[in-house]
PDB file of C-alpha atoms in Angstrom:
ATOM      1  CA  MET A1224      96.338  89.452 113.034  1.00  0.00           C
ATOM      2  CA  ALA A1225      95.043  87.382 110.465  1.00  0.00           C
ATOM      3  CA  SER A1226      95.388  87.756 106.752  1.00  0.00           C
ATOM      4  CA  PRO A1227      96.109  85.470 103.694  1.00  0.00           C
ATOM      5  CA  ASP A1228      99.364  86.689 103.510  1.00  0.00           C
ATOM      6  CA  PHE A1229     100.238  86.590 107.842  1.00  0.00           C
ATOM      7  CA  SER A1230      98.428  85.373 110.737  1.00  0.00           C
ATOM      8  CA  LEU A1231      99.992  85.806 114.568  1.00  0.00           C
ATOM      9  CA  SER A1232      98.419  83.621 117.396  1.00  0.00           C
ATOM     10  CA  VAL A1233      99.887  83.996 120.928  1.00  0.00           C
ATOM     11  CA  VAL A1234     100.130  81.284 123.536  1.00  0.00           C
ATOM     12  CA  ASP A1235     101.121  80.222 126.827  1.00  0.00           C
ATOM     13  CA  CYS A1236     104.873  78.644 126.694  1.00  0.00           C
ATOM     14  CA  PRO A1237     105.645  76.117 129.102  1.00  0.00           C
ATOM     15  CA  LEU A1238     109.523  75.911 129.082  1.00  0.00           C
ATOM     16  CA  ILE A1239     112.102  74.265 131.142  1.00  0.00           C
ATOM     17  CA  GLN A1240     115.885  75.674 131.193  1.00  0.00           C
ATOM     18  CA  ILE A1241     118.370  72.971 131.934  1.00  0.00           C
ATOM     19  CA  GLU A1242     121.900  73.783 132.379  1.00  0.00           C
ATOM     20  CA  GLY A1243     125.462  71.401 133.005  1.00  0.00           C
ATOM     21  CA  TRP A1244     127.996  72.658 135.227  1.00  0.00           C
ATOM     22  CA  ASP A1245     131.355  72.868 133.738  1.00  0.00           C
ATOM     23  CA  GLY A1246     133.368  70.138 133.464  1.00  0.00           C
ATOM     24  CA  THR A1247     130.416  67.613 133.697  1.00  0.00           C
ATOM     25  CA  LEU A1248     128.738  68.094 130.283  1.00  0.00           C
ATOM     26  CA  ALA A1249     129.441  64.455 129.081  1.00  0.00           C
ATOM     27  CA  GLN A1250     127.756  62.801 132.163  1.00  0.00           C
ATOM     28  CA  PHE A1251     125.258  65.421 132.392  1.00  0.00           C
ATOM     29  CA  GLU A1252     124.293  64.843 128.280  1.00  0.00           C
ATOM     30  CA  SER A1253     124.219  61.318 128.741  1.00  0.00           C
ATOM     31  CA  ASN A1254     122.236  61.398 131.596  1.00  0.00           C
ATOM     32  CA  LEU A1255     119.678  64.111 130.017  1.00  0.00           C
ATOM     33  CA  SER A1256     119.266  62.432 127.011  1.00  0.00           C
ATOM     34  CA  ALA A1257     118.335  59.177 128.746  1.00  0.00           C
ATOM     35  CA  SER A1258     115.975  61.018 131.348  1.00  0.00           C
ATOM     36  CA  LEU A1259     114.393  62.403 127.984  1.00  0.00           C
ATOM     37  CA  GLY A1260     114.503  59.739 126.172  1.00  0.00           C
ATOM     38  CA  THR A1261     116.018  61.627 122.664  1.00  0.00           C
ATOM     39  CA  LYS A1262     119.061  62.666 121.482  1.00  0.00           C
ATOM     40  CA  LEU A1263     119.918  66.140 122.162  1.00  0.00           C
ATOM     41  CA  PRO A1264     121.194  68.731 119.751  1.00  0.00           C
ATOM     42  CA  ALA A1265     124.768  68.946 119.214  1.00  0.00           C
ATOM     43  CA  SER A1266     125.234  72.450 118.491  1.00  0.00           C
ATOM     44  CA  VAL A1267     123.956  75.956 119.729  1.00  0.00           C
ATOM     45  CA  GLY A1268     120.595  76.616 117.421  1.00  0.00           C
ATOM     46  CA  GLU A1269     119.824  73.063 116.568  1.00  0.00           C
ATOM     47  CA  THR A1270     116.746  71.612 117.532  1.00  0.00           C
ATOM     48  CA  VAL A1271     115.463  67.801 118.560  1.00  0.00           C
ATOM     49  CA  ARG A1272     111.535  67.344 118.522  1.00  0.00           C
ATOM     50  CA  HIS A1273     110.261  64.511 120.600  1.00  0.00           C
ATOM     51  CA  LYS A1274     107.063  63.499 121.989  1.00  0.00           C
ATOM     52  CA  GLY A1275     105.330  66.536 123.085  1.00  0.00           C
ATOM     53  CA  PHE A1276     108.389  68.846 123.089  1.00  0.00           C
ATOM     54  CA  LEU A1277     111.077  70.558 121.499  1.00  0.00           C
ATOM     55  CA  VAL A1278     114.877  70.388 123.185  1.00  0.00           C
ATOM     56  CA  ILE A1279     116.527  73.683 121.915  1.00  0.00           C
ATOM     57  CA  ARG A1280     120.334  74.131 122.526  1.00  0.00           C
ATOM     58  CA  VAL A1281     120.375  77.712 123.290  1.00  0.00           C
ATOM     59  CA  ALA A1282     124.112  77.740 124.708  1.00  0.00           C
ATOM     60  CA  PRO A1283     126.867  75.393 124.859  1.00  0.00           C
ATOM     61  CA  ARG A1284     125.721  74.051 128.553  1.00  0.00           C
ATOM     62  CA  ARG A1285     122.144  75.021 128.033  1.00  0.00           C
ATOM     63  CA  LEU A1286     119.131  73.572 126.868  1.00  0.00           C
ATOM     64  CA  TRP A1287     115.614  75.074 126.786  1.00  0.00           C
ATOM     65  CA  LEU A1288     112.605  72.106 126.454  1.00  0.00           C
ATOM     66  CA  ALA A1289     109.572  74.093 124.843  1.00  0.00           C
ATOM     67  CA  LEU A1290     106.441  71.862 125.556  1.00  0.00           C
ATOM     68  CA  ASP A1291     103.996  71.740 123.153  1.00  0.00           C
ATOM     69  CA  ASP A1292     100.420  73.521 123.535  1.00  0.00           C
ATOM     70  CA  GLY A1293      98.567  71.497 126.396  1.00  0.00           C
ATOM     71  CA  ALA A1294     101.718  69.013 126.896  1.00  0.00           C
ATOM     72  CA  GLN A1295     102.489  68.835 130.725  1.00  0.00           C
ATOM     73  CA  ALA A1296     106.019  68.531 131.993  1.00  0.00           C
ATOM     74  CA  SER A1297     107.296  65.147 133.000  1.00  0.00           C
ATOM     75  CA  SER A1298     109.170  64.773 136.241  1.00  0.00           C
ATOM     76  CA  LEU A1299     112.927  65.738 134.938  1.00  0.00           C
ATOM     77  CA  ALA A1300     115.440  64.945 137.919  1.00  0.00           C
ATOM     78  CA  VAL A1301     118.771  66.604 137.049  1.00  0.00           C
ATOM     79  CA  ASP A1302     121.557  65.548 139.401  1.00  0.00           C
ATOM     80  CA  PRO A1303     122.573  68.611 141.209  1.00  0.00           C
ATOM     81  CA  ASP A1304     126.571  67.498 141.351  1.00  0.00           C
ATOM     82  CA  LEU A1305     125.911  67.454 137.351  1.00  0.00           C
ATOM     83  CA  GLY A1306     123.495  70.785 136.457  1.00  0.00           C
ATOM     84  CA  CYS A1307     120.287  72.216 137.215  1.00  0.00           C
ATOM     85  CA  SER A1308     116.723  72.999 135.604  1.00  0.00           C
ATOM     86  CA  VAL A1309     114.307  75.828 136.271  1.00  0.00           C
ATOM     87  CA  SER A1310     110.828  76.730 134.451  1.00  0.00           C
ATOM     88  CA  LEU A1311     110.833  79.675 132.671  1.00  0.00           C
ATOM     89  CA  GLY A1312     107.152  78.992 131.436  1.00  0.00           C
ATOM     90  CA  GLU A1313     105.627  81.674 133.740  1.00  0.00           C
ATOM     91  CA  GLY A1314     107.710  84.340 131.989  1.00  0.00           C
ATOM     92  CA  ARG A1315     107.287  83.554 128.545  1.00  0.00           C
ATOM     93  CA  LEU A1316     104.753  83.081 125.533  1.00  0.00           C
ATOM     94  CA  ARG A1317     104.902  81.737 122.087  1.00  0.00           C
ATOM     95  CA  PHE A1318     103.903  83.607 119.237  1.00  0.00           C
ATOM     96  CA  SER A1319     103.200  81.967 116.329  1.00  0.00           C
ATOM     97  CA  MET A1320     103.295  83.637 112.905  1.00  0.00           C
ATOM     98  CA  ALA A1321     102.461  82.067 109.576  1.00  0.00           C
ATOM     99  CA  GLY A1322     101.844  83.014 105.444  1.00  0.00           C
ATOM    100  CA  ALA A1323     103.470  84.300 102.750  1.00  0.00           C
ATOM    101  CA  GLY A1324     104.300  87.649 104.287  1.00  0.00           C
ATOM    102  CA  VAL A1325     106.038  86.214 107.507  1.00  0.00           C
ATOM    103  CA  ALA A1326     109.768  86.977 105.957  1.00  0.00           C
ATOM    104  CA  ARG A1327     108.384  90.500 105.387  1.00  0.00           C
ATOM    105  CA  VAL A1328     107.145  91.249 108.903  1.00  0.00           C
ATOM    106  CA  LEU A1329     110.072  89.925 110.724  1.00  0.00           C
ATOM    107  CA  SER A1330     112.789  91.899 108.437  1.00  0.00           C
ATOM    108  CA  ARG A1331     111.010  94.915 110.200  1.00  0.00           C
ATOM    109  CA  CYS A1332     111.507  93.347 113.506  1.00  0.00           C
ATOM    110  CA  ILE A1333     114.738  91.220 114.260  1.00  0.00           C
ATOM    111  CA  ALA A1334     118.188  90.903 112.938  1.00  0.00           C
ATOM    112  CA  VAL A1335     117.733  87.319 111.550  1.00  0.00           C
ATOM    113  CA  ASP A1336     118.038  86.634 108.020  1.00  0.00           C
ATOM    114  CA  TRP A1337     115.221  84.375 106.711  1.00  0.00           C
ATOM    115  CA  CYS A1338     117.291  83.182 104.004  1.00  0.00           C
ATOM    116  CA  ALA A1339     120.563  82.304 106.111  1.00  0.00           C
ATOM    117  CA  PRO A1340     121.362  78.795 107.133  1.00  0.00           C
ATOM    118  CA  ALA A1341     120.961  79.840 110.721  1.00  0.00           C
ATOM    119  CA  ALA A1342     117.387  80.371 110.443  1.00  0.00           C
ATOM    120  CA  ALA A1343     116.919  77.278 108.340  1.00  0.00           C
ATOM    121  CA  LEU A1344     113.751  75.162 108.776  1.00  0.00           C
ATOM    122  CA  GLY A1345     114.028  73.586 112.609  1.00  0.00           C
ATOM    123  CA  ARG A1346     117.014  76.065 113.554  1.00  0.00           C
ATOM    124  CA  ALA A1347     116.576  78.193 116.692  1.00  0.00           C
ATOM    125  CA  VAL A1348     118.397  81.713 116.828  1.00  0.00           C
ATOM    126  CA  LEU A1349     118.538  84.250 119.913  1.00  0.00           C
ATOM    127  CA  THR A1350     118.093  87.782 119.156  1.00  0.00           C
ATOM    128  CA  SER A1351     116.104  90.835 120.069  1.00  0.00           C
ATOM    129  CA  PHE A1352     112.992  92.956 118.970  1.00  0.00           C
ATOM    130  CA  HIS A1353     113.295  96.669 119.884  1.00  0.00           C
ATOM    131  CA  HIS A1354     116.130  95.470 122.534  1.00  0.00           C
ATOM    132  CA  VAL A1355     113.651  92.552 123.967  1.00  0.00           C
ATOM    133  CA  PRO A1356     115.763  89.012 123.752  1.00  0.00           C
ATOM    134  CA  LEU A1357     113.696  86.550 122.555  1.00  0.00           C
ATOM    135  CA  LEU A1358     114.265  83.192 120.816  1.00  0.00           C
ATOM    136  CA  PHE A1359     113.274  82.915 116.852  1.00  0.00           C
ATOM    137  CA  LEU A1360     112.526  79.308 116.019  1.00  0.00           C
ATOM    138  CA  ARG A1361     111.689  78.159 112.162  1.00  0.00           C
ATOM    139  CA  THR A1362     108.859  76.062 111.862  1.00  0.00           C
ATOM    140  CA  GLY A1363     108.072  75.970 108.126  1.00  0.00           C
ATOM    141  CA  ASP A1364     108.657  77.321 104.717  1.00  0.00           C
ATOM    142  CA  THR A1365     106.470  80.416 105.883  1.00  0.00           C
ATOM    143  CA  ALA A1366     106.243  80.053 109.515  1.00  0.00           C
ATOM    144  CA  CYS A1367     108.136  80.805 112.768  1.00  0.00           C
ATOM    145  CA  GLU A1368     107.696  81.005 116.522  1.00  0.00           C
ATOM    146  CA  LEU A1369     109.030  83.748 118.759  1.00  0.00           C
ATOM    147  CA  ILE A1370     109.452  82.766 122.266  1.00  0.00           C
ATOM    148  CA  VAL A1371     109.184  86.380 124.054  1.00  0.00           C
ATOM    149  CA  PRO A1372     109.182  87.575 127.969  1.00  0.00           C
ATOM    150  CA  ARG A1373     105.823  87.647 128.935  1.00  0.00           C
ATOM    151  CA  SER A1374     106.230  91.477 130.493  1.00  0.00           C
ATOM    152  CA  PHE A1375     106.825  92.556 126.494  1.00  0.00           C
ATOM    153  CA  SER A1376     104.326  90.423 124.785  1.00  0.00           C
ATOM    154  CA  GLN A1377     101.527  93.063 124.413  1.00  0.00           C
ATOM    155  CA  SER A1378     103.684  95.680 123.326  1.00  0.00           C
ATOM    156  CA  LEU A1379     105.289  93.655 120.636  1.00  0.00           C
ATOM    157  CA  SER A1380     102.034  91.819 119.474  1.00  0.00           C
ATOM    158  CA  ASP A1381     100.554  95.293 119.223  1.00  0.00           C
ATOM    159  CA  TRP A1382     103.776  96.278 117.492  1.00  0.00           C
ATOM    160  CA  ILE A1383     103.603  93.668 114.998  1.00  0.00           C
ATOM    161  CA  SER A1384      99.563  93.785 114.670  1.00  0.00           C
ATOM    162  CA  GLY A1385     100.205  97.474 113.522  1.00  0.00           C
ATOM    163  CA  LEU A1386     102.405  96.520 110.643  1.00  0.00           C
ATOM    164  CA  ASP A1387     101.400  96.922 107.026  1.00  0.00           C
ATOM    165  CA  CYS A1388     101.293  93.309 106.236  1.00  0.00           C
TER     166      CYS A1388
END
């Protein structure tokens, strides 16, 4: 779907989930930060962009690494005594939405207030779209991404495309 006020594109979403065990968070985060070569987001909803990926804190002990389109996952070794990692990329797609009408479209889809501090530029919010869990990521003044389960992507895309934008 494309118009002057709204556009939607859907692409694969290489995604890695990394979680630290309870009681090992400080050591886990120190090792992970060194391995990635960047600081980690401090609180849930914060993100940190670094060379070809975005680190998103989705829970107190859980991070997602969303790789940029075309970026390859580096070998990420997590000490099994401190945590674990798993690829979620096969099961997720990235919806990129942009345009002056994006906030209006989202107001019909998800329970996220575009103007709230929690949805500010660079912030991430776990929410749902018609009972389907997804991650909302604000990427610009009039742009965002939704990371959605692949199994529901076609119906969600059809629903968004069917809106009168």
